[in-house]
PDB file of C-alpha atoms in Angstrom:
ATOM      1  CA  MET P 153      24.855 -53.128 -31.696  1.00  0.00           C
ATOM      2  CA  THR P 154      25.883 -51.446 -34.802  1.00  0.00           C
ATOM      3  CA  GLY P 155      27.813 -47.796 -34.653  1.00  0.00           C
ATOM      4  CA  ARG P 156      25.121 -45.706 -35.291  1.00  0.00           C
ATOM      5  CA  LEU P 157      26.433 -43.011 -32.968  1.00  0.00           C
ATOM      6  CA  ALA P 158      29.720 -43.737 -34.144  1.00  0.00           C
ATOM      7  CA  GLY P 159      32.373 -40.855 -33.732  1.00  0.00           C
ATOM      8  CA  LYS P 160      29.617 -38.847 -31.838  1.00  0.00           C
ATOM      9  CA  ILE P 161      29.998 -36.815 -28.121  1.00  0.00           C
ATOM     10  CA  ALA P 162      27.232 -37.039 -26.596  1.00  0.00           C
ATOM     11  CA  LEU P 163      26.443 -35.056 -23.521  1.00  0.00           C
ATOM     12  CA  ILE P 164      24.217 -36.822 -21.180  1.00  0.00           C
ATOM     13  CA  THR P 165      21.921 -35.593 -17.912  1.00  0.00           C
ATOM     14  CA  GLY P 166      20.241 -38.172 -15.044  1.00  0.00           C
ATOM     15  CA  VAL P 167      22.764 -40.425 -15.462  1.00  0.00           C
ATOM     16  CA  GLY P 168      22.969 -42.037 -12.487  1.00  0.00           C
ATOM     17  CA  GLY P 169      20.370 -44.528 -12.616  1.00  0.00           C
ATOM     18  CA  GLY P 170      17.096 -45.385 -13.935  1.00  0.00           C
ATOM     19  CA  MET P 171      16.510 -44.377 -17.999  1.00  0.00           C
ATOM     20  CA  GLY P 172      19.892 -42.371 -17.832  1.00  0.00           C
ATOM     21  CA  ALA P 173      21.896 -44.823 -16.614  1.00  0.00           C
ATOM     22  CA  VAL P 174      20.323 -47.200 -19.480  1.00  0.00           C
ATOM     23  CA  ALA P 175      20.819 -44.476 -21.640  1.00  0.00           C
ATOM     24  CA  ALA P 176      24.614 -44.082 -20.913  1.00  0.00           C
ATOM     25  CA  SER P 177      24.967 -47.409 -21.394  1.00  0.00           C
ATOM     26  CA  MET P 178      23.119 -47.773 -25.237  1.00  0.00           C
ATOM     27  CA  PHE P 179      24.800 -44.720 -26.829  1.00  0.00           C
ATOM     28  CA  CYS P 180      28.410 -45.798 -25.962  1.00  0.00           C
ATOM     29  CA  ALA P 181      27.869 -49.386 -26.790  1.00  0.00           C
ATOM     30  CA  GLU P 182      26.690 -47.414 -30.115  1.00  0.00           C
ATOM     31  CA  GLY P 183      30.067 -45.933 -31.072  1.00  0.00           C
ATOM     32  CA  ALA P 184      29.476 -42.470 -28.982  1.00  0.00           C
ATOM     33  CA  ARG P 185      31.731 -41.094 -26.686  1.00  0.00           C
ATOM     34  CA  VAL P 186      29.123 -39.716 -23.475  1.00  0.00           C
ATOM     35  CA  VAL P 187      29.614 -37.061 -21.232  1.00  0.00           C
ATOM     36  CA  GLY P 188      26.911 -38.092 -17.712  1.00  0.00           C
ATOM     37  CA  CYS P 189      26.081 -35.753 -15.278  1.00  0.00           C
ATOM     38  CA  ASP P 190      24.011 -36.706 -12.319  1.00  0.00           C
ATOM     39  CA  LEU P 191      23.329 -34.983  -9.123  1.00  0.00           C
ATOM     40  CA  SER P 192      23.817 -38.341  -7.168  1.00  0.00           C
ATOM     41  CA  ALA P 193      27.885 -38.686  -7.899  1.00  0.00           C
ATOM     42  CA  ASP P 194      27.648 -41.650  -6.053  1.00  0.00           C
ATOM     43  CA  GLY P 195      24.671 -42.687  -9.125  1.00  0.00           C
ATOM     44  CA  ALA P 196      26.883 -40.742 -11.775  1.00  0.00           C
ATOM     45  CA  ALA P 197      30.330 -43.083 -10.335  1.00  0.00           C
ATOM     46  CA  ALA P 198      28.825 -46.284 -10.608  1.00  0.00           C
ATOM     47  CA  THR P 199      27.532 -45.681 -14.023  1.00  0.00           C
ATOM     48  CA  GLU P 200      30.367 -44.684 -15.025  1.00  0.00           C
ATOM     49  CA  ALA P 201      32.241 -47.473 -13.515  1.00  0.00           C
ATOM     50  CA  ALA P 202      29.622 -49.810 -15.122  1.00  0.00           C
ATOM     51  CA  VAL P 203      29.455 -48.544 -18.523  1.00  0.00           C
ATOM     52  CA  ARG P 204      34.040 -48.701 -18.690  1.00  0.00           C
ATOM     53  CA  ALA P 205      33.324 -52.251 -17.796  1.00  0.00           C
ATOM     54  CA  GLU P 206      30.840 -52.672 -20.932  1.00  0.00           C
ATOM     55  CA  GLY P 207      34.070 -51.302 -22.943  1.00  0.00           C
ATOM     56  CA  GLY P 208      32.336 -48.025 -23.203  1.00  0.00           C
ATOM     57  CA  GLU P 209      34.423 -44.355 -23.671  1.00  0.00           C
ATOM     58  CA  ILE P 210      32.557 -42.223 -20.671  1.00  0.00           C
ATOM     59  CA  THR P 211      33.177 -39.488 -18.273  1.00  0.00           C
ATOM     60  CA  CYS P 212      30.897 -39.421 -15.955  1.00  0.00           C
ATOM     61  CA  MET P 213      30.380 -35.835 -13.579  1.00  0.00           C
ATOM     62  CA  GLY P 214      28.460 -36.111  -9.981  1.00  0.00           C
ATOM     63  CA  GLY P 215      26.958 -33.559  -7.187  1.00  0.00           C
ATOM     64  CA  VAL P 216      25.863 -30.906 -10.736  1.00  0.00           C
ATOM     65  CA  ASP P 217      22.689 -29.462  -9.803  1.00  0.00           C
ATOM     66  CA  LEU P 218      21.398 -29.011 -13.235  1.00  0.00           C
ATOM     67  CA  GLY P 219      18.972 -26.896 -11.844  1.00  0.00           C
ATOM     68  CA  ASP P 220      21.057 -23.747 -11.245  1.00  0.00           C
ATOM     69  CA  ALA P 221      22.047 -21.904 -14.063  1.00  0.00           C
ATOM     70  CA  ASP P 222      25.914 -21.240 -13.305  1.00  0.00           C
ATOM     71  CA  ALA P 223      26.287 -25.356 -12.779  1.00  0.00           C
ATOM     72  CA  ALA P 224      24.720 -26.501 -15.787  1.00  0.00           C
ATOM     73  CA  ARG P 225      26.671 -24.085 -17.832  1.00  0.00           C
ATOM     74  CA  ALA P 226      29.850 -24.929 -15.821  1.00  0.00           C
ATOM     75  CA  TRP P 227      28.962 -28.465 -16.325  1.00  0.00           C
ATOM     76  CA  VAL P 228      28.356 -28.096 -20.131  1.00  0.00           C
ATOM     77  CA  ASP P 229      31.618 -26.549 -20.754  1.00  0.00           C
ATOM     78  CA  ALA P 230      33.200 -29.126 -18.903  1.00  0.00           C
ATOM     79  CA  ALA P 231      31.974 -31.616 -20.569  1.00  0.00           C
ATOM     80  CA  VAL P 232      32.215 -29.896 -24.179  1.00  0.00           C
ATOM     81  CA  ALA P 233      35.905 -29.759 -22.954  1.00  0.00           C
ATOM     82  CA  THR P 234      36.327 -33.466 -22.106  1.00  0.00           C
ATOM     83  CA  TYR P 235      36.234 -34.577 -25.619  1.00  0.00           C
ATOM     84  CA  GLU P 236      36.445 -31.832 -27.219  1.00  0.00           C
ATOM     85  CA  GLY P 237      32.950 -31.180 -29.052  1.00  0.00           C
ATOM     86  CA  ILE P 238      29.462 -31.904 -28.600  1.00  0.00           C
ATOM     87  CA  ASP P 239      27.312 -33.814 -31.370  1.00  0.00           C
ATOM     88  CA  VAL P 240      24.016 -34.435 -28.766  1.00  0.00           C
ATOM     89  CA  LEU P 241      22.817 -32.875 -26.126  1.00  0.00           C
ATOM     90  CA  TYR P 242      19.930 -35.539 -24.607  1.00  0.00           C
ATOM     91  CA  ASN P 243      18.501 -34.275 -21.682  1.00  0.00           C
ATOM     92  CA  ASN P 244      17.177 -37.036 -19.595  1.00  0.00           C
ATOM     93  CA  ALA P 245      17.572 -35.564 -16.035  1.00  0.00           C
ATOM     94  CA  SER P 246      14.102 -34.073 -14.183  1.00  0.00           C
ATOM     95  CA  ALA P 247      12.650 -34.537 -11.018  1.00  0.00           C
ATOM     96  CA  GLN P 248       8.882 -33.597  -9.691  1.00  0.00           C
ATOM     97  CA  ARG P 249       6.430 -33.359  -6.957  1.00  0.00           C
ATOM     98  CA  PHE P 250       2.707 -34.638  -7.456  1.00  0.00           C
ATOM     99  CA  GLY P 251      -0.658 -33.416  -6.100  1.00  0.00           C
ATOM    100  CA  ALA P 252      -4.341 -32.105  -6.733  1.00  0.00           C
ATOM    101  CA  ILE P 253      -4.204 -28.396  -7.956  1.00  0.00           C
ATOM    102  CA  ASP P 254      -6.117 -27.849  -4.297  1.00  0.00           C
ATOM    103  CA  GLU P 255      -2.999 -29.636  -2.812  1.00  0.00           C
ATOM    104  CA  LEU P 256       0.268 -29.012  -4.308  1.00  0.00           C
ATOM    105  CA  SER P 257       2.188 -26.573  -3.055  1.00  0.00           C
ATOM    106  CA  VAL P 258       3.535 -23.378  -4.170  1.00  0.00           C
ATOM    107  CA  GLU P 259       6.688 -24.941  -3.647  1.00  0.00           C
ATOM    108  CA  GLU P 260       6.229 -27.901  -5.105  1.00  0.00           C
ATOM    109  CA  TRP P 261       5.007 -25.939  -8.389  1.00  0.00           C
ATOM    110  CA  ASP P 262       8.620 -24.236  -7.721  1.00  0.00           C
ATOM    111  CA  PHE P 263      10.440 -27.626  -7.556  1.00  0.00           C
ATOM    112  CA  THR P 264       9.080 -29.505 -10.766  1.00  0.00           C
ATOM    113  CA  MET P 265       9.213 -25.987 -13.231  1.00  0.00           C
ATOM    114  CA  ARG P 266      12.753 -25.728 -12.286  1.00  0.00           C
ATOM    115  CA  ASN P 267      13.872 -29.744 -11.951  1.00  0.00           C
ATOM    116  CA  GLU P 268      12.270 -30.445 -15.396  1.00  0.00           C
ATOM    117  CA  LEU P 269      11.534 -27.253 -17.194  1.00  0.00           C
ATOM    118  CA  SER P 270      13.968 -24.920 -16.188  1.00  0.00           C
ATOM    119  CA  LEU P 271      17.316 -27.055 -16.128  1.00  0.00           C
ATOM    120  CA  VAL P 272      16.355 -28.574 -19.803  1.00  0.00           C
ATOM    121  CA  TYR P 273      16.557 -24.163 -20.851  1.00  0.00           C
ATOM    122  CA  TYR P 274      19.397 -23.664 -18.910  1.00  0.00           C
ATOM    123  CA  THR P 275      21.338 -27.351 -20.617  1.00  0.00           C
ATOM    124  CA  VAL P 276      20.612 -25.988 -24.438  1.00  0.00           C
ATOM    125  CA  ARG P 277      21.284 -22.293 -23.223  1.00  0.00           C
ATOM    126  CA  ALA P 278      24.979 -23.205 -22.056  1.00  0.00           C
ATOM    127  CA  ALA P 279      25.503 -25.893 -24.720  1.00  0.00           C
ATOM    128  CA  TRP P 280      24.009 -23.319 -27.561  1.00  0.00           C
ATOM    129  CA  PRO P 281      27.490 -21.553 -28.487  1.00  0.00           C
ATOM    130  CA  HIS P 282      29.405 -24.719 -28.210  1.00  0.00           C
ATOM    131  CA  LEU P 283      27.054 -26.708 -30.772  1.00  0.00           C
ATOM    132  CA  LYS P 284      26.829 -23.193 -33.179  1.00  0.00           C
ATOM    133  CA  ALA P 285      30.745 -23.654 -33.146  1.00  0.00           C
ATOM    134  CA  HIS P 286      30.302 -27.059 -33.651  1.00  0.00           C
ATOM    135  CA  GLY P 287      28.585 -26.772 -37.292  1.00  0.00           C
ATOM    136  CA  GLY P 288      25.512 -28.257 -35.523  1.00  0.00           C
ATOM    137  CA  GLY P 289      23.698 -30.681 -34.014  1.00  0.00           C
ATOM    138  CA  SER P 290      20.929 -32.844 -32.446  1.00  0.00           C
ATOM    139  CA  ILE P 291      19.233 -31.829 -29.287  1.00  0.00           C
ATOM    140  CA  VAL P 292      16.731 -34.499 -28.038  1.00  0.00           C
ATOM    141  CA  ASN P 293      14.872 -33.501 -25.180  1.00  0.00           C
ATOM    142  CA  VAL P 294      12.547 -35.940 -23.123  1.00  0.00           C
ATOM    143  CA  GLY P 295       8.697 -34.493 -22.851  1.00  0.00           C
ATOM    144  CA  SER P 296       5.805 -37.098 -21.509  1.00  0.00           C
ATOM    145  CA  ILE P 297       2.155 -38.142 -22.869  1.00  0.00           C
ATOM    146  CA  ALA P 298       1.141 -36.189 -19.633  1.00  0.00           C
ATOM    147  CA  ALA P 299       1.913 -33.101 -21.311  1.00  0.00           C
ATOM    148  CA  LEU P 300      -1.059 -33.775 -24.433  1.00  0.00           C
ATOM    149  CA  ARG P 301      -3.959 -35.151 -22.015  1.00  0.00           C
ATOM    150  CA  GLY P 302      -4.942 -35.659 -18.488  1.00  0.00           C
ATOM    151  CA  VAL P 303      -4.242 -38.412 -16.317  1.00  0.00           C
ATOM    152  CA  GLU P 304      -6.210 -40.392 -15.135  1.00  0.00           C
ATOM    153  CA  PHE P 305      -4.922 -42.447 -12.171  1.00  0.00           C
ATOM    154  CA  MET P 306      -2.569 -39.850 -10.304  1.00  0.00           C
ATOM    155  CA  PRO P 307      -2.766 -35.442 -10.239  1.00  0.00           C
ATOM    156  CA  GLN P 308      -0.068 -34.028 -12.144  1.00  0.00           C
ATOM    157  CA  ASN P 309      -0.799 -30.549 -12.666  1.00  0.00           C
ATOM    158  CA  ALA P 310       2.811 -29.720 -11.991  1.00  0.00           C
ATOM    159  CA  HIS P 311       4.941 -32.547 -13.704  1.00  0.00           C
ATOM    160  CA  SER P 312       2.422 -32.198 -17.180  1.00  0.00           C
ATOM    161  CA  THR P 313       2.795 -28.403 -17.179  1.00  0.00           C
ATOM    162  CA  ALA P 314       6.757 -28.365 -17.069  1.00  0.00           C
ATOM    163  CA  LYS P 315       6.439 -31.202 -19.760  1.00  0.00           C
ATOM    164  CA  GLY P 316       4.577 -29.464 -21.881  1.00  0.00           C
ATOM    165  CA  GLY P 317       6.796 -26.732 -21.677  1.00  0.00           C
ATOM    166  CA  VAL P 318       9.668 -28.442 -22.831  1.00  0.00           C
ATOM    167  CA  ILE P 319       7.417 -29.403 -26.038  1.00  0.00           C
ATOM    168  CA  SER P 320       7.287 -25.763 -26.772  1.00  0.00           C
ATOM    169  CA  LEU P 321      11.181 -25.045 -25.988  1.00  0.00           C
ATOM    170  CA  THR P 322      11.550 -28.245 -28.316  1.00  0.00           C
ATOM    171  CA  LEU P 323       9.322 -26.033 -31.430  1.00  0.00           C
ATOM    172  CA  GLN P 324      11.580 -23.141 -30.710  1.00  0.00           C
ATOM    173  CA  LEU P 325      14.976 -24.742 -30.321  1.00  0.00           C
ATOM    174  CA  VAL P 326      13.548 -25.947 -34.149  1.00  0.00           C
ATOM    175  CA  VAL P 327      13.699 -22.517 -35.870  1.00  0.00           C
ATOM    176  CA  GLU P 328      16.611 -20.912 -34.119  1.00  0.00           C
ATOM    177  CA  GLY P 329      18.890 -23.728 -34.495  1.00  0.00           C
ATOM    178  CA  GLY P 330      17.826 -24.403 -38.380  1.00  0.00           C
ATOM    179  CA  PRO P 331      20.608 -21.982 -39.825  1.00  0.00           C
ATOM    180  CA  HIS P 332      23.204 -22.881 -37.628  1.00  0.00           C
ATOM    181  CA  GLY P 333      22.742 -27.169 -38.141  1.00  0.00           C
ATOM    182  CA  ILE P 334      21.228 -27.318 -35.194  1.00  0.00           C
ATOM    183  CA  ARG P 335      18.298 -29.908 -34.908  1.00  0.00           C
ATOM    184  CA  ALA P 336      15.691 -29.768 -31.749  1.00  0.00           C
ATOM    185  CA  ASN P 337      13.234 -33.032 -31.101  1.00  0.00           C
ATOM    186  CA  CYS P 338      11.517 -34.248 -27.832  1.00  0.00           C
ATOM    187  CA  ILE P 339      10.216 -37.990 -27.072  1.00  0.00           C
ATOM    188  CA  SER P 340       7.028 -38.454 -25.028  1.00  0.00           C
ATOM    189  CA  PRO P 341       7.476 -41.694 -23.571  1.00  0.00           C
ATOM    190  CA  GLY P 342       4.259 -43.172 -21.612  1.00  0.00           C
ATOM    191  CA  LEU P 343       4.200 -45.162 -18.443  1.00  0.00           C
ATOM    192  CA  VAL P 344       8.001 -46.825 -18.441  1.00  0.00           C
ATOM    193  CA  GLU P 345       9.396 -49.327 -15.766  1.00  0.00           C
ATOM    194  CA  THR P 346      12.294 -47.627 -13.899  1.00  0.00           C
ATOM    195  CA  PRO P 347      13.100 -48.336 -10.256  1.00  0.00           C
ATOM    196  CA  ASN P 348      10.871 -45.174  -9.361  1.00  0.00           C
ATOM    197  CA  THR P 349       8.043 -47.142 -10.991  1.00  0.00           C
ATOM    198  CA  ALA P 350       8.765 -50.895 -10.428  1.00  0.00           C
ATOM    199  CA  PRO P 351       7.111 -51.000  -6.852  1.00  0.00           C
ATOM    200  CA  MET P 352       3.805 -49.634  -8.589  1.00  0.00           C
ATOM    201  CA  LEU P 353       4.345 -51.659 -11.578  1.00  0.00           C
ATOM    202  CA  ALA P 354       4.690 -55.101  -9.642  1.00  0.00           C
ATOM    203  CA  ASP P 355       1.640 -54.148  -7.831  1.00  0.00           C
ATOM    204  CA  PRO P 356      -0.263 -51.271  -9.605  1.00  0.00           C
ATOM    205  CA  PRO P 357      -3.210 -49.257  -8.178  1.00  0.00           C
ATOM    206  CA  GLU P 358      -6.535 -51.410  -9.950  1.00  0.00           C
ATOM    207  CA  ARG P 359      -7.475 -47.331 -11.008  1.00  0.00           C
ATOM    208  CA  MET P 360      -4.159 -47.551 -12.578  1.00  0.00           C
ATOM    209  CA  ARG P 361      -4.555 -50.880 -13.654  1.00  0.00           C
ATOM    210  CA  LYS P 362      -7.978 -50.066 -15.668  1.00  0.00           C
ATOM    211  CA  VAL P 363      -7.673 -46.807 -16.989  1.00  0.00           C
ATOM    212  CA  VAL P 364      -3.691 -47.027 -18.609  1.00  0.00           C
ATOM    213  CA  LEU P 365      -2.444 -51.058 -18.308  1.00  0.00           C
ATOM    214  CA  ASP P 366      -5.504 -52.957 -19.652  1.00  0.00           C
ATOM    215  CA  ARG P 367      -5.964 -50.315 -22.228  1.00  0.00           C
ATOM    216  CA  LEU P 368      -2.143 -50.194 -23.761  1.00  0.00           C
ATOM    217  CA  PRO P 369      -2.598 -51.381 -27.551  1.00  0.00           C
ATOM    218  CA  LEU P 370       0.574 -53.288 -27.755  1.00  0.00           C
ATOM    219  CA  GLY P 371      -0.030 -54.861 -23.921  1.00  0.00           C
ATOM    220  CA  ARG P 372       2.603 -53.917 -22.163  1.00  0.00           C
ATOM    221  CA  HIS P 373       4.505 -50.772 -20.362  1.00  0.00           C
ATOM    222  CA  GLY P 374       7.498 -49.519 -21.411  1.00  0.00           C
ATOM    223  CA  GLN P 375      10.864 -50.144 -20.435  1.00  0.00           C
ATOM    224  CA  ALA P 376      13.901 -48.099 -20.749  1.00  0.00           C
ATOM    225  CA  ALA P 377      15.563 -49.143 -23.558  1.00  0.00           C
ATOM    226  CA  ASP P 378      11.933 -48.389 -25.643  1.00  0.00           C
ATOM    227  CA  VAL P 379      12.603 -44.787 -25.072  1.00  0.00           C
ATOM    228  CA  VAL P 380      16.476 -44.622 -25.167  1.00  0.00           C
ATOM    229  CA  ASN P 381      15.898 -46.309 -28.414  1.00  0.00           C
ATOM    230  CA  ALA P 382      13.759 -43.599 -29.819  1.00  0.00           C
ATOM    231  CA  ALA P 383      17.153 -41.108 -28.782  1.00  0.00           C
ATOM    232  CA  ILE P 384      19.550 -43.002 -30.531  1.00  0.00           C
ATOM    233  CA  PHE P 385      17.921 -42.748 -33.469  1.00  0.00           C
ATOM    234  CA  LEU P 386      17.443 -38.875 -33.013  1.00  0.00           C
ATOM    235  CA  ALA P 387      20.497 -38.309 -31.824  1.00  0.00           C
ATOM    236  CA  SER P 388      22.157 -40.447 -34.989  1.00  0.00           C
ATOM    237  CA  ASP P 389      22.352 -38.780 -38.960  1.00  0.00           C
ATOM    238  CA  GLU P 390      19.387 -41.584 -39.615  1.00  0.00           C
ATOM    239  CA  SER P 391      17.527 -38.565 -38.336  1.00  0.00           C
ATOM    240  CA  SER P 392      18.819 -36.403 -40.456  1.00  0.00           C
ATOM    241  CA  TRP P 393      16.291 -34.250 -41.748  1.00  0.00           C
ATOM    242  CA  VAL P 394      13.859 -34.854 -38.648  1.00  0.00           C
ATOM    243  CA  SER P 395      13.925 -31.903 -36.720  1.00  0.00           C
ATOM    244  CA  GLY P 396      10.852 -30.483 -35.060  1.00  0.00           C
ATOM    245  CA  THR P 397       8.649 -33.875 -33.749  1.00  0.00           C
ATOM    246  CA  ASN P 398       7.607 -34.638 -30.682  1.00  0.00           C
ATOM    247  CA  LEU P 399       7.838 -38.775 -31.047  1.00  0.00           C
ATOM    248  CA  VAL P 400       5.577 -40.818 -28.917  1.00  0.00           C
ATOM    249  CA  VAL P 401       6.949 -43.825 -27.025  1.00  0.00           C
ATOM    250  CA  ASP P 402       3.713 -45.467 -25.441  1.00  0.00           C
ATOM    251  CA  GLY P 403       2.692 -48.594 -26.755  1.00  0.00           C
ATOM    252  CA  GLY P 404      -0.431 -46.504 -28.708  1.00  0.00           C
ATOM    253  CA  GLY P 405      -2.021 -45.985 -24.829  1.00  0.00           C
ATOM    254  CA  SER P 406      -2.380 -41.826 -26.210  1.00  0.00           C
ATOM    255  CA  VAL P 407      -4.463 -43.204 -28.924  1.00  0.00           C
ATOM    256  CA  LEU P 408      -6.821 -44.129 -26.900  1.00  0.00           C
ATOM    257  CA  GLY P 409      -7.031 -41.029 -25.233  1.00  0.00           C
TER     258      GLY P 409
END
């Protein structure tokens, strides 16, 4: 690693497993001091122990429900106080429900909006005064290519809508944050292997193989590090004149529609 985030304080949500755990490790390896959170106390503790064993400087807080505005603010305030500042807010955490439009329940819709869109708003709103006081910083939100196109192999009505909201919110943050030195960008991943998707990718349904995997120009599905590498760039000073981009990380798949 090259120390691209040396000296930076990064708040990362959803570090208890999957992409968030990889992000915590890679951000620390690049020199950042990380404060992470997760709904799972066990997951947060495991990530903290693993990253510290690698030599990273990290504090993780478990049992944090970012879908509750008061809980999100309490975590952000505590996280900023941990290392006395904030340079980066990486909104990685999410949870969703899938279903066809005539099968997805109202409760499942509301769950997805709460845990994919509202929690991003809550954390950004809580971090905003800290970022202004700090003289600016970088907000990195996670969208999805599902927000940019219809998805053929799985009905994603709520997920697509919520992630579309994340992208739109990011654009408004650019305008409001610019005068304060706050940059905001989004990453929209394609199909990435995580603990949740690994079983499906190991034995993919035929329709998913035909309409997704066999049509990826780069010939493979994504890994968590592919997405986190993009986040590191957007968090670093290398992207100091980048604000308002939606960086698609999908192996070229969305080019084919």
